[in-house]
Coordinates of C-alpha atoms in Angstrom, one line a residue:
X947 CA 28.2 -5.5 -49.6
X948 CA 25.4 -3.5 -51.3
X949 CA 23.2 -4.9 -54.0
X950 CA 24.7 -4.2 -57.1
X951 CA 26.4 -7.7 -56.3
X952 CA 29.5 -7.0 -57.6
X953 CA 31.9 -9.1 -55.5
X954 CA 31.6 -12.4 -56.7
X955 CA 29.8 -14.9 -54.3
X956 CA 31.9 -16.4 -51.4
X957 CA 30.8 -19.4 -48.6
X958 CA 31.7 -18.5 -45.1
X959 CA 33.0 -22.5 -44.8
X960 CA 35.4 -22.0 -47.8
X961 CA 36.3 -18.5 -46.4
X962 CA 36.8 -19.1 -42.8
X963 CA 39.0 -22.5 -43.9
X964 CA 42.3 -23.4 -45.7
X965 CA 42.9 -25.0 -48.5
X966 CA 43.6 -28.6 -49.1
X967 CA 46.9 -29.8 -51.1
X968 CA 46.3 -33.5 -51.7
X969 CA 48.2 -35.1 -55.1
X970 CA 46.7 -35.9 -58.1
X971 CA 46.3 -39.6 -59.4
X972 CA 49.5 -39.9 -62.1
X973 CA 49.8 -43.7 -62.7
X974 CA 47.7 -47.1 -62.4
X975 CA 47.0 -48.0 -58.9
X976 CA 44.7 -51.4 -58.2
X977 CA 42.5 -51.2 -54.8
X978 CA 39.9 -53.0 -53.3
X979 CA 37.9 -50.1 -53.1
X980 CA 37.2 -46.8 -55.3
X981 CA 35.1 -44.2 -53.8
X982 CA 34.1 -41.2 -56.3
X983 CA 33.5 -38.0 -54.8
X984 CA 35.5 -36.3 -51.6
X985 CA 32.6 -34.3 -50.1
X986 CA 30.7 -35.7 -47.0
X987 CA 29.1 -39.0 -48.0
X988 CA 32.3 -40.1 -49.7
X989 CA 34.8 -39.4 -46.8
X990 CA 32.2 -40.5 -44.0
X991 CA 32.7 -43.9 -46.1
X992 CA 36.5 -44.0 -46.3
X993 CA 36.6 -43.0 -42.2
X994 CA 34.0 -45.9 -41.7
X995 CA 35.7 -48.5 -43.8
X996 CA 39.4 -47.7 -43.1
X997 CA 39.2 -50.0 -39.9
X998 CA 38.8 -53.1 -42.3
X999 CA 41.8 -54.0 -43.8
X1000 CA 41.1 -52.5 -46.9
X1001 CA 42.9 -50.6 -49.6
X1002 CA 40.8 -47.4 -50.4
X1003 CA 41.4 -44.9 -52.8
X1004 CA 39.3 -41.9 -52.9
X1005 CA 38.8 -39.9 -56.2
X1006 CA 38.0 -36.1 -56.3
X1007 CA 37.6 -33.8 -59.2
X1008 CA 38.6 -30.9 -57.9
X1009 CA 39.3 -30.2 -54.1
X1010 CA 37.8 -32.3 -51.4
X1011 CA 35.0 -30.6 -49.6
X1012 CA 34.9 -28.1 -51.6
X1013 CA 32.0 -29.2 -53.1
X1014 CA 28.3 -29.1 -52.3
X1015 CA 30.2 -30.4 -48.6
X1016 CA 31.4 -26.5 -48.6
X1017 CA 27.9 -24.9 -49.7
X1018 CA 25.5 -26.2 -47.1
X1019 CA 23.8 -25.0 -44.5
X1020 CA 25.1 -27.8 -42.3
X1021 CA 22.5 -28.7 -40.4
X1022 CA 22.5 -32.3 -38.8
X1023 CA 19.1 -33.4 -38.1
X1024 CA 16.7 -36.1 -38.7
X1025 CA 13.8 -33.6 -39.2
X1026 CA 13.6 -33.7 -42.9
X1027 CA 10.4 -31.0 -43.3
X1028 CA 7.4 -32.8 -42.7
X1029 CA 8.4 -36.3 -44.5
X1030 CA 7.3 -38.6 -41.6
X1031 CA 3.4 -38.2 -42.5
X1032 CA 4.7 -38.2 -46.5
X1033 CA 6.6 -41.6 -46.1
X1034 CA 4.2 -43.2 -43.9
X1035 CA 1.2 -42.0 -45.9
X1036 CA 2.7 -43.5 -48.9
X1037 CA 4.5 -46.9 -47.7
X1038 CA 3.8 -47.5 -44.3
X1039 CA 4.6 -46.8 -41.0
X1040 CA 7.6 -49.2 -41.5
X1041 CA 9.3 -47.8 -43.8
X1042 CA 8.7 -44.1 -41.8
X1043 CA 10.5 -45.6 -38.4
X1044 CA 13.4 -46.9 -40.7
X1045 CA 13.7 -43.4 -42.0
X1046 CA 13.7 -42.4 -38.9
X1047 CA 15.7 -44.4 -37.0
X1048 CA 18.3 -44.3 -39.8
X1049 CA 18.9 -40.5 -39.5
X1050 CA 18.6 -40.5 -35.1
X1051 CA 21.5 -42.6 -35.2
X1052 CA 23.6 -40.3 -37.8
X1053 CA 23.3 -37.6 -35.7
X1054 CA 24.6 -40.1 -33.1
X1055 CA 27.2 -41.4 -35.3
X1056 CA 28.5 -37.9 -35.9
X1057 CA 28.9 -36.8 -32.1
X1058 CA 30.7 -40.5 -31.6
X1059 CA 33.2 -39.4 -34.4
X1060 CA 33.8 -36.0 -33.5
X1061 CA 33.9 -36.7 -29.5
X1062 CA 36.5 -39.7 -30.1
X1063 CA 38.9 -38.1 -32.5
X1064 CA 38.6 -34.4 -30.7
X1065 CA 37.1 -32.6 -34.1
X1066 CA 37.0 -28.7 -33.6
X1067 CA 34.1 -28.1 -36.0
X1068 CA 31.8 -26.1 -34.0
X1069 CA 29.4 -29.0 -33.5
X1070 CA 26.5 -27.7 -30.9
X1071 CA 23.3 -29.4 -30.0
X1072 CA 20.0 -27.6 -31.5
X1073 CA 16.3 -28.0 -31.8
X1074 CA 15.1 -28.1 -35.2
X1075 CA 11.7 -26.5 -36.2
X1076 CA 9.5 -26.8 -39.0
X1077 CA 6.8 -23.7 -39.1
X1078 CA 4.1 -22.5 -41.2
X1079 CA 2.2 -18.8 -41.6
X1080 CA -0.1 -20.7 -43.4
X1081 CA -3.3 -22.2 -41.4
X1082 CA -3.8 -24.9 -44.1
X1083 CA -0.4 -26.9 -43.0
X1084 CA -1.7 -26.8 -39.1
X1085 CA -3.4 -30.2 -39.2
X1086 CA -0.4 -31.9 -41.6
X1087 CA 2.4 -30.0 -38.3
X1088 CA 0.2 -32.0 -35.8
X1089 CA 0.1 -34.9 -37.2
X1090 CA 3.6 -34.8 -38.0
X1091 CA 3.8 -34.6 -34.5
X1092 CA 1.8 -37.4 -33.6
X1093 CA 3.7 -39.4 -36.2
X1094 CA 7.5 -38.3 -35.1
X1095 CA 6.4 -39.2 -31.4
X1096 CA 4.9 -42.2 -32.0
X1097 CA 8.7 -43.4 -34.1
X1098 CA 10.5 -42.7 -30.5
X1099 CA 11.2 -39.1 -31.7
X1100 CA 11.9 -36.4 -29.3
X1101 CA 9.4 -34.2 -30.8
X1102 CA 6.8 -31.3 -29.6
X1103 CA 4.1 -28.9 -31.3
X1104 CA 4.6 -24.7 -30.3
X1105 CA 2.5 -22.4 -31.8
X1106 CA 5.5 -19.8 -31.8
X1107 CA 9.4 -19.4 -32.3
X1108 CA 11.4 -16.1 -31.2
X1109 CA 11.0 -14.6 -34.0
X1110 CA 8.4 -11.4 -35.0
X1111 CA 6.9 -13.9 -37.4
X1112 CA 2.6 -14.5 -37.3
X1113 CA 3.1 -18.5 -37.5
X1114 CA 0.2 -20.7 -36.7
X1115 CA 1.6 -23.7 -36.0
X1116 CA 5.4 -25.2 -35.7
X1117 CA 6.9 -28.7 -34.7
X1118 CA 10.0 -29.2 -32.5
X1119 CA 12.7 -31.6 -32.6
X1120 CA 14.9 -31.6 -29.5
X1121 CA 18.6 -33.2 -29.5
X1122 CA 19.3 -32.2 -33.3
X1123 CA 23.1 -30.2 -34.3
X1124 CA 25.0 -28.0 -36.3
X1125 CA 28.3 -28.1 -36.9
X1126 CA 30.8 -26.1 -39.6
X1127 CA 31.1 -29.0 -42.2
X1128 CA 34.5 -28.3 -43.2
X1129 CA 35.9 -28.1 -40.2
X1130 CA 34.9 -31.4 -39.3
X1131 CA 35.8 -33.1 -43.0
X1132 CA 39.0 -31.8 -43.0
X1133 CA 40.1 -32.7 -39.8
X1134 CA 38.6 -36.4 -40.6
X1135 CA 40.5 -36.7 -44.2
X1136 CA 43.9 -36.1 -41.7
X1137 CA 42.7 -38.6 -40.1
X1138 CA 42.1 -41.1 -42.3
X1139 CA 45.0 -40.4 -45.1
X1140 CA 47.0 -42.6 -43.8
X1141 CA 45.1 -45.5 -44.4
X1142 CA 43.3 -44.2 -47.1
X1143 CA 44.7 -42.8 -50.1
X1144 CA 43.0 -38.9 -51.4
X1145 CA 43.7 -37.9 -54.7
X1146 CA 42.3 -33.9 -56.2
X1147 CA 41.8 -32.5 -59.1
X1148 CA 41.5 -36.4 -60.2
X1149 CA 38.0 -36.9 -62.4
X1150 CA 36.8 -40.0 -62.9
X1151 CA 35.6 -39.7 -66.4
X1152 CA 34.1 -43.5 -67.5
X1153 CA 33.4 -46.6 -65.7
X1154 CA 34.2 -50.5 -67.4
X1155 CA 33.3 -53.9 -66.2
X1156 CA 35.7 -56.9 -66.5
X1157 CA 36.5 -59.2 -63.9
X1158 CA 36.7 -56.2 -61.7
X1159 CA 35.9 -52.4 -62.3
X1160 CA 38.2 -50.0 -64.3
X1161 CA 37.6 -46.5 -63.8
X1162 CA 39.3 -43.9 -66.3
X1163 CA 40.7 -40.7 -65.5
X1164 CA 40.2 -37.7 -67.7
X1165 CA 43.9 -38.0 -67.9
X1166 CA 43.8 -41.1 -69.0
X1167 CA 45.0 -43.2 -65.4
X1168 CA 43.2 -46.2 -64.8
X1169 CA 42.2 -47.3 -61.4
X1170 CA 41.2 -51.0 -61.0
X1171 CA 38.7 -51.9 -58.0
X1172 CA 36.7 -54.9 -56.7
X1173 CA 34.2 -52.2 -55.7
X1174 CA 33.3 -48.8 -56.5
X1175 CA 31.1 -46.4 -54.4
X1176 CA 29.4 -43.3 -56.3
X1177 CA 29.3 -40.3 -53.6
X1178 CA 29.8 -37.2 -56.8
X1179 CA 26.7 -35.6 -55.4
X1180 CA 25.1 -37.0 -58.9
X1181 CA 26.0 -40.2 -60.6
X1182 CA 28.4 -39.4 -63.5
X1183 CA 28.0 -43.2 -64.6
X1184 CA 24.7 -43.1 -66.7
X1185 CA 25.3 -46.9 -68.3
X1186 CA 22.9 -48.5 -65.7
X1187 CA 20.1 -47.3 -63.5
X1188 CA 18.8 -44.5 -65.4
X1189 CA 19.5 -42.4 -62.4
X1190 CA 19.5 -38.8 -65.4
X1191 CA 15.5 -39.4 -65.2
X1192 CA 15.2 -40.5 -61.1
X1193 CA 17.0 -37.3 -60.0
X1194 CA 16.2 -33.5 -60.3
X1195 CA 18.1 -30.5 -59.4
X1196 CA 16.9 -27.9 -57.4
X1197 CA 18.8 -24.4 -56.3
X1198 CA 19.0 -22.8 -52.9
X1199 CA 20.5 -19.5 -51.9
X1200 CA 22.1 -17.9 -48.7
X1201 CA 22.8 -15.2 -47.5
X1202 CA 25.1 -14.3 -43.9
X1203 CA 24.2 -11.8 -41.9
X1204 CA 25.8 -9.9 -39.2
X1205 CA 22.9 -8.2 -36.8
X1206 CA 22.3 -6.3 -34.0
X1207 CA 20.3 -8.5 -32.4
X1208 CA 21.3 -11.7 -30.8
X1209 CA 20.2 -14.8 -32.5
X1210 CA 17.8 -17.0 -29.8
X1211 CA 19.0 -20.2 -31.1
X1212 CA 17.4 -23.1 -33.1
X1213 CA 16.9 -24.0 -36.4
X1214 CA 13.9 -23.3 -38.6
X1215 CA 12.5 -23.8 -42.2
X1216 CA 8.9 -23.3 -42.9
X1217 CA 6.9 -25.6 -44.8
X1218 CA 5.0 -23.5 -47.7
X1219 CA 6.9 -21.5 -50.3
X1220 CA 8.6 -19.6 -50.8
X1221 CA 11.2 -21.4 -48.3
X1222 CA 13.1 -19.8 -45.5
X1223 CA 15.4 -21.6 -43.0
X1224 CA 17.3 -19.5 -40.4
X1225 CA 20.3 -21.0 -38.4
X1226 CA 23.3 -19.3 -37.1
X1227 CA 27.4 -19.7 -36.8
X1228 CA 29.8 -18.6 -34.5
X1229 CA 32.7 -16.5 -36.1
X1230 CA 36.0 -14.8 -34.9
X1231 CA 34.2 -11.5 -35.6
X1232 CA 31.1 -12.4 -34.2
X1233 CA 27.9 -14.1 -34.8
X1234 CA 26.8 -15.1 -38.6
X1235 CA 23.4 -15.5 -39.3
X1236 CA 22.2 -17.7 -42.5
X1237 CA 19.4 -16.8 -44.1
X1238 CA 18.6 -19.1 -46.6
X1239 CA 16.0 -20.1 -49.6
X1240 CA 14.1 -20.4 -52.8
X1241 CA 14.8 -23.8 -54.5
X1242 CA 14.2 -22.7 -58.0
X1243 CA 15.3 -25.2 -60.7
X1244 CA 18.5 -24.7 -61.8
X1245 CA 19.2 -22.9 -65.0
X1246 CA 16.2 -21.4 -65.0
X1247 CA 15.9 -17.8 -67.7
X1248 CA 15.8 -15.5 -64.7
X1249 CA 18.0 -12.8 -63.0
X1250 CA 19.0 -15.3 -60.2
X1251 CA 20.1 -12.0 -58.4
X1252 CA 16.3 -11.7 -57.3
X1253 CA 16.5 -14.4 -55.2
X1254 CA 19.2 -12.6 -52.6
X1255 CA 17.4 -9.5 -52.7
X1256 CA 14.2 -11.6 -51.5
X1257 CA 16.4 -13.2 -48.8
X1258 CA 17.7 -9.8 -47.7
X1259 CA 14.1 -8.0 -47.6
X1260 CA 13.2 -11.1 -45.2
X1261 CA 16.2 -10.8 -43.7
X1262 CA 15.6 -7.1 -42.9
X1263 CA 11.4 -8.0 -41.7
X1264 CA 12.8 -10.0 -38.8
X1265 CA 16.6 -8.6 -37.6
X1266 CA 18.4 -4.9 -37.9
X1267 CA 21.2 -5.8 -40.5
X1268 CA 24.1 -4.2 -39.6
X1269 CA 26.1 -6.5 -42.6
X1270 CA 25.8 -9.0 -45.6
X1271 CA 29.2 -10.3 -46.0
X1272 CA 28.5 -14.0 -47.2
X1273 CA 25.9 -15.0 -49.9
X1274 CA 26.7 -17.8 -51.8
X1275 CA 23.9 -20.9 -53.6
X1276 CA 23.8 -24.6 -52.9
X1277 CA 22.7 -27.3 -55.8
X1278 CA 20.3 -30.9 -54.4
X1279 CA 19.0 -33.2 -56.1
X1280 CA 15.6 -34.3 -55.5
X1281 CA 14.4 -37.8 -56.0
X1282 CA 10.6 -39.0 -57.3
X1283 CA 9.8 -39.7 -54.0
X1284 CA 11.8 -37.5 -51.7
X1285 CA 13.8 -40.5 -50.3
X1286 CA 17.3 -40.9 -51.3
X1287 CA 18.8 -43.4 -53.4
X1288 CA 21.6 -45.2 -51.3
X1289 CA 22.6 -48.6 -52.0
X1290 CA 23.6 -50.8 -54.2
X1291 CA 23.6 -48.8 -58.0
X1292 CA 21.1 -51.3 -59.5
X1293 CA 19.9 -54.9 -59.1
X1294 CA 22.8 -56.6 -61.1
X1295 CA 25.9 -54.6 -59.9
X1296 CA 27.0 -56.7 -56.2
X1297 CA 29.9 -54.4 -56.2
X1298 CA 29.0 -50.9 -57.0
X1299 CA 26.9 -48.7 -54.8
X1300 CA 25.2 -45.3 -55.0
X1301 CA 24.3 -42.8 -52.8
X1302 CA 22.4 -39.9 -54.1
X1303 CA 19.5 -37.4 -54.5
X1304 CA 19.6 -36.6 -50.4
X1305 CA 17.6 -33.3 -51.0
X1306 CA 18.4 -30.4 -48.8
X1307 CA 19.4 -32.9 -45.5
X1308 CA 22.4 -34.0 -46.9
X1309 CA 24.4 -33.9 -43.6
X1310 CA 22.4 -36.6 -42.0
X1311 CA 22.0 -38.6 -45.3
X1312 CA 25.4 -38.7 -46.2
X1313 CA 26.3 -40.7 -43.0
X1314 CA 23.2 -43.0 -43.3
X1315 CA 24.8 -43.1 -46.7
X1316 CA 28.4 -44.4 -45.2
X1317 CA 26.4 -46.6 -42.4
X1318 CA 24.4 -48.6 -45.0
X1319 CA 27.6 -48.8 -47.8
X1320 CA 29.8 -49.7 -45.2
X1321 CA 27.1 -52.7 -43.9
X1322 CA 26.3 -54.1 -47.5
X1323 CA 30.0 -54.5 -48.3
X1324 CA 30.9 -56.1 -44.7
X1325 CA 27.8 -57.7 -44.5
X1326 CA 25.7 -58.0 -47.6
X1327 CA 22.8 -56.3 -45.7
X1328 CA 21.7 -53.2 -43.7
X1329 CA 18.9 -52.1 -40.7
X1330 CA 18.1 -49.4 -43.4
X1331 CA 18.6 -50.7 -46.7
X1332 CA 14.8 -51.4 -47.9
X1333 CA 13.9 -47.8 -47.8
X1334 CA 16.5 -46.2 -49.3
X1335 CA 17.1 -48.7 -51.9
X1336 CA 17.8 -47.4 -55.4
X1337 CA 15.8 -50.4 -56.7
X1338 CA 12.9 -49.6 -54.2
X1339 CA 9.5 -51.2 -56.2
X1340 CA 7.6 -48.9 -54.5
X1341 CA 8.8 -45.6 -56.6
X1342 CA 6.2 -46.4 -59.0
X1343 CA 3.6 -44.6 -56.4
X1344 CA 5.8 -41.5 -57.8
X1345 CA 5.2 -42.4 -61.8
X1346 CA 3.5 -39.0 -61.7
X1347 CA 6.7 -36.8 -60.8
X1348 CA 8.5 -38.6 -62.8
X1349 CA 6.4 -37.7 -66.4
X1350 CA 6.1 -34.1 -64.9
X1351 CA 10.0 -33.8 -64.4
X1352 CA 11.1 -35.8 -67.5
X1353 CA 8.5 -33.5 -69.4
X1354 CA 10.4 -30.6 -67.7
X1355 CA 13.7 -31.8 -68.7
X1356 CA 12.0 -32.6 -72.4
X1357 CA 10.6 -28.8 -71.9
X1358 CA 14.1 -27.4 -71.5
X1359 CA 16.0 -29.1 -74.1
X1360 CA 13.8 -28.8 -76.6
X1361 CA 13.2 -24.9 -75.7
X1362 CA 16.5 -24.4 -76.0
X1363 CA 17.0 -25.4 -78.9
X1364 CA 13.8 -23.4 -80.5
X1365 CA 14.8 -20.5 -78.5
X1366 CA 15.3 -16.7 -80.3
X1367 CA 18.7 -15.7 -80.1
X1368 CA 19.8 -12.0 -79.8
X1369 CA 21.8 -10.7 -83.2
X1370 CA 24.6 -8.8 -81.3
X1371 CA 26.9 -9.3 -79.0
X1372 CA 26.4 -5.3 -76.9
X1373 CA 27.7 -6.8 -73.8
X1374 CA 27.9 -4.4 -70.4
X1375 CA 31.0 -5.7 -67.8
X1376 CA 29.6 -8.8 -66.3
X1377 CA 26.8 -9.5 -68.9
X1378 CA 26.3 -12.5 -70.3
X1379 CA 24.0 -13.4 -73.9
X1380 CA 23.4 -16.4 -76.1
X1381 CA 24.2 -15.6 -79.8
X1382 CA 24.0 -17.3 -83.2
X1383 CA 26.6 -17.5 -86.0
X1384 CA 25.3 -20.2 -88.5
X1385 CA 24.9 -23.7 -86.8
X1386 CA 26.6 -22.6 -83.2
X1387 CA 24.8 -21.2 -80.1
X1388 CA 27.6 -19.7 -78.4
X1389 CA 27.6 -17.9 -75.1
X1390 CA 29.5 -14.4 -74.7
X1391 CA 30.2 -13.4 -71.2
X1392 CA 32.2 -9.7 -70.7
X1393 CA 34.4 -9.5 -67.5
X1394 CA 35.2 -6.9 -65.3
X1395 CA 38.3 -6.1 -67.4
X1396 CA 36.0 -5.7 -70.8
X1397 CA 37.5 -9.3 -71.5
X1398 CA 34.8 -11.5 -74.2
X1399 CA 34.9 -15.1 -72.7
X1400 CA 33.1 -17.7 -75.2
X1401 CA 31.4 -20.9 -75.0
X1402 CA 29.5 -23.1 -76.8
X1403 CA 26.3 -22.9 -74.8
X1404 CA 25.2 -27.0 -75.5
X1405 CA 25.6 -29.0 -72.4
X1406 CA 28.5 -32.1 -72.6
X1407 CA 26.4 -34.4 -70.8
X1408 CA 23.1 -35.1 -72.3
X1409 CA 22.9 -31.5 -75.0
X1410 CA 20.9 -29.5 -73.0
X1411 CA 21.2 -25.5 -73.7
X1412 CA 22.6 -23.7 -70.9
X1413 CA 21.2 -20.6 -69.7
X1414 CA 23.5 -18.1 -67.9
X1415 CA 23.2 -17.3 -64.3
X1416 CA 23.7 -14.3 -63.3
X1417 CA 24.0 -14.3 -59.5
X1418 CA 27.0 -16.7 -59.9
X1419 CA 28.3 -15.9 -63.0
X1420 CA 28.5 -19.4 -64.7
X1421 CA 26.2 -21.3 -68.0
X1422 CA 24.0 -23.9 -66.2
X1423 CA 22.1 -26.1 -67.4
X1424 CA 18.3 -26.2 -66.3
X1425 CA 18.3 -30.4 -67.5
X1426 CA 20.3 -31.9 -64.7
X1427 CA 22.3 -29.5 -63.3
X1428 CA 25.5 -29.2 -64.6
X1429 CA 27.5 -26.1 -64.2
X1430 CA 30.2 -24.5 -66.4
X1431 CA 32.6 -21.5 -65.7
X1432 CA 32.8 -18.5 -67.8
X1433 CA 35.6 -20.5 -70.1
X1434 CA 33.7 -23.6 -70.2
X1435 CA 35.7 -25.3 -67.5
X1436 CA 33.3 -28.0 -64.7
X1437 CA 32.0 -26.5 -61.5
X1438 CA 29.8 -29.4 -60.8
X1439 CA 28.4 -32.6 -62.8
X1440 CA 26.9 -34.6 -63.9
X1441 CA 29.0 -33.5 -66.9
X1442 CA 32.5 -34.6 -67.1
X1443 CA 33.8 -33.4 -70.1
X1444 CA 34.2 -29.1 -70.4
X1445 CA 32.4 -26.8 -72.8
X1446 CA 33.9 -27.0 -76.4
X1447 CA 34.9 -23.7 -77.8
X1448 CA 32.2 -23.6 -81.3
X1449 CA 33.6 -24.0 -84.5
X1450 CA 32.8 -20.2 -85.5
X1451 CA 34.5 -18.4 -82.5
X1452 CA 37.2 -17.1 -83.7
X1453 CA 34.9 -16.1 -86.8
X1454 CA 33.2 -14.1 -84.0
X1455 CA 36.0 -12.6 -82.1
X1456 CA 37.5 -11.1 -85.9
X1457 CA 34.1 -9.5 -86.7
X1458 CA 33.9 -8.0 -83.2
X1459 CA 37.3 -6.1 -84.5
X1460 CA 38.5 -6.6 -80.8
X1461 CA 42.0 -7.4 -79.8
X1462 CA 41.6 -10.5 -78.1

């Protein structure tokens, strides 16, 4: 792969998998339990629950984990950057040991699973470090240190890693994984299909409240449940909770390298930015290094391919590349205070629960998610509940990130809207532009074939202005993160509803005097 970037993206854990085949939802079915979203959090649920005597039905929009589940870089550990010293210098040391505590025994919870039901996913034990270049973050490592040791943590300060990087200072955590997420999840939704009923390409498009809940299919199928669990990576359901000005999204890219060297083991992020986090994967044709970073907002106006040529100039600072042939991006959502929202949705919904927002640690998060869910509806109560509550008082300590971000999301629509818009439509194969014909922005994207593709460019879910990303080739939108393909079609939500086609397209396509 050179980088010109002209294959289109791929993930090693889609490639190096099969596809899944599971029916979609064509009639009325009542359970006792609706789960939305077949990535991680929401089938770590359904394996959890199925033991209960329950009816279960789980609800994917596409394919299950083929999601953010397949975009990761699948790390399992409780070592979440240096948030022991953030939660504990914000809410107490409390609140930090049930953090922690919460995440030590999802790594546990994972190697139960995977040892009792004999899951090939590649699952190894690792130690996970957090490092800085910088001397200003030495103190903050130490006393992250101090602080992780002091919660029962197996942790330790270095002052190096095996790598030809200057770093002044790094934290340790022993007894930490990685495992290929995919794998595991599809071995677990065999597992549990029998008792648990899958259905793809099923999108659950609106949410009512009767004497129980009815959730509607974007084909029109109701599905009537006594309780409903939100695991779609962002809540769709915006009727409650105000969750579209709690939760941000924020863009990571990868790259997979093939080197000459061998990798030393471990796994490492450093704490200032830019980000870089190394890890590495064991592959029929050898060992796959991920090299991984940025966290830019998503839809930002850039040439996103920058931000794999940065990762493969770092990429060729610290190893002899002999190969690049993965890169593909992630999408998390960031909450106000870096803590995820999992629990019940808000105060006055008993029966629905949320579990969101789980930053870039969504492995160990998504099964804290299944471990609290599963507790509040078997027991009305969890260990773990009070920090991660969605309802949390405490989040008004973040009031300030959430004027800067709602300003941000303010900033974006409203730019959007204001923005100049090129007169002509000169598109080059794989280029993409915003144009104007009377009241429409519409978005014209040329294919490899010379084929225009056009879409209206404002955003289903809230009317944000997408911007187009080049790296991936799709219109996303830099509000809450939604993601469109090049004929307007969901990659990811919040949205739920395509792009429409605007009203003067065809108005465009005849003055373009193309055959189309």
């Amino acid at each position: 792969m050179d980088n010109n970037f002209k294959d289109f993206p791929k993930s090693y854990w889609l490639d190096s998998t099969p596809d899944t085949n599971y029916p979609s939802l064509n009639e009325d079915i009542d359970v006792d339990i609706v789960i939305i979203g077949g990535g991680l959090a929401g089938i770590n649920t359904a394996y959890l629950l199925q033991e209960e005597n329950l009816k279960i039905a789980i609800l994917e929009a596409e394919k299950i984990c083929k999601g953010t589940t397949a975009y990761t870089t699948a790390k399992i550990t409780s070592q979440h950057g240096l948030i022991y010293g953030k939660i504990q210098g914000k809410f107490g040391k409390e609140m930090a040991n049930l953090y922690g505590k919460a995440n030590e025994n999802a790594i546990k919870m994972y190697d139960d699973i995977i040892n009792e039901n004999n899951i090939n996913c590649d699952f190894i034990s690792q130690s996970a470090f957090v490092f800085t270049q910088d001397g200003k973050y030495t103190k903050k490592i130490k006393d992250e240190v101090e602080i992780a040791q002091d919660l029962g943590i197996d942790a330790f300060y270095t002052d190096e890693i095996p790598f030809p990087i200057d770093i002044k200072a790094a934290i340790g955590f022993n007894n930490q994984a990685q495992f290929h997420p995919r794998k595991y999840l599809l071995a677990l939704a065999n597992i549990i299909q029998d008792k648990v009923q899958i259905y793809e390409n099923t999108r659950a498009v609106d949410v009512e409240k009767n004497d129980e809940y009815i959730i509607t299919t974007e084909h029109g199928k109701k599905v009537r449940a006594g309780k409903i669990i939100i695991t779609s990576h962002y809540p769709f359901y915006n009727k409650k909770g105000m969750y579209f000005a709690k939760v941000f999204p924020k863009k990571s890219y990868i790259i997979g390298i093939e080197a000459e060297e061998k990798y030393p083991g471990g796994m490492y992020i450093n704490v200032e930015k830019p980000t870089r986090s190394l890890r590495h994967q064991a592959t029929p044709n050898g060992e796959l290094i991920l090299v991984v970073g940025g966290y830019p907002n998503v839809g930002k106006k850039e040439d996103t391919n920058k931000n794999y040529e940065a990762l493969i100039e770092f990429a060729h600072n610290i190893f002899t590349v002999k190969g690049i042939p993965y890169r593909w991006s992630t999408q998390d959502y960031i909450t106000l205070d870096e803590i995820p929202y999992i629990g019940y949705f808000a105060p006055d919904t008993p029966n629905m629960y949320i579990a969101t927002g789980f930053q870039k640690w969504g492995m160990t998060n998504s099964m804290v998610s299944a471990m609290i869910i599963k507790d509040l509806i078997l027991n009305g109560k969890s260990p773990w509940q009070e920090v991660y509550d969605p309802s949390r008082k405490n989040i008004i300590s973040s009031a300030k990130n959430f004027i800067v971000e709602n300003l941000n999301v303010a900033g974006s629509l409203l730019s959007g809207k204001l923005a100049p818009l090129p007169e002509d439509i000169d598109l080059k194969l794989r280029e993409a532009k915003v144009i104007k014909k009377d009241k429409d922005r519409i978005g014209a994207y040329r294919d490899e074939q010379g084929v225009l593709h056009f879409v209206n460019t404002t955003c289903t879910h809230m009317g944000c202005e997408l911007n187009w990303n080049s790296a991936e080739r799709t219109w996303d939108c830099p509000c809450h993160g939604s993601r469109f393909n090049i004929d307007g079609e969901i990659i990811q939500g919040p949205a739920v509803e395509p792009l429409k086609a605007g009203n003067n397209v065809n108005t465009i396509k005849k003055l373009l005097g193309e055959d189309f």
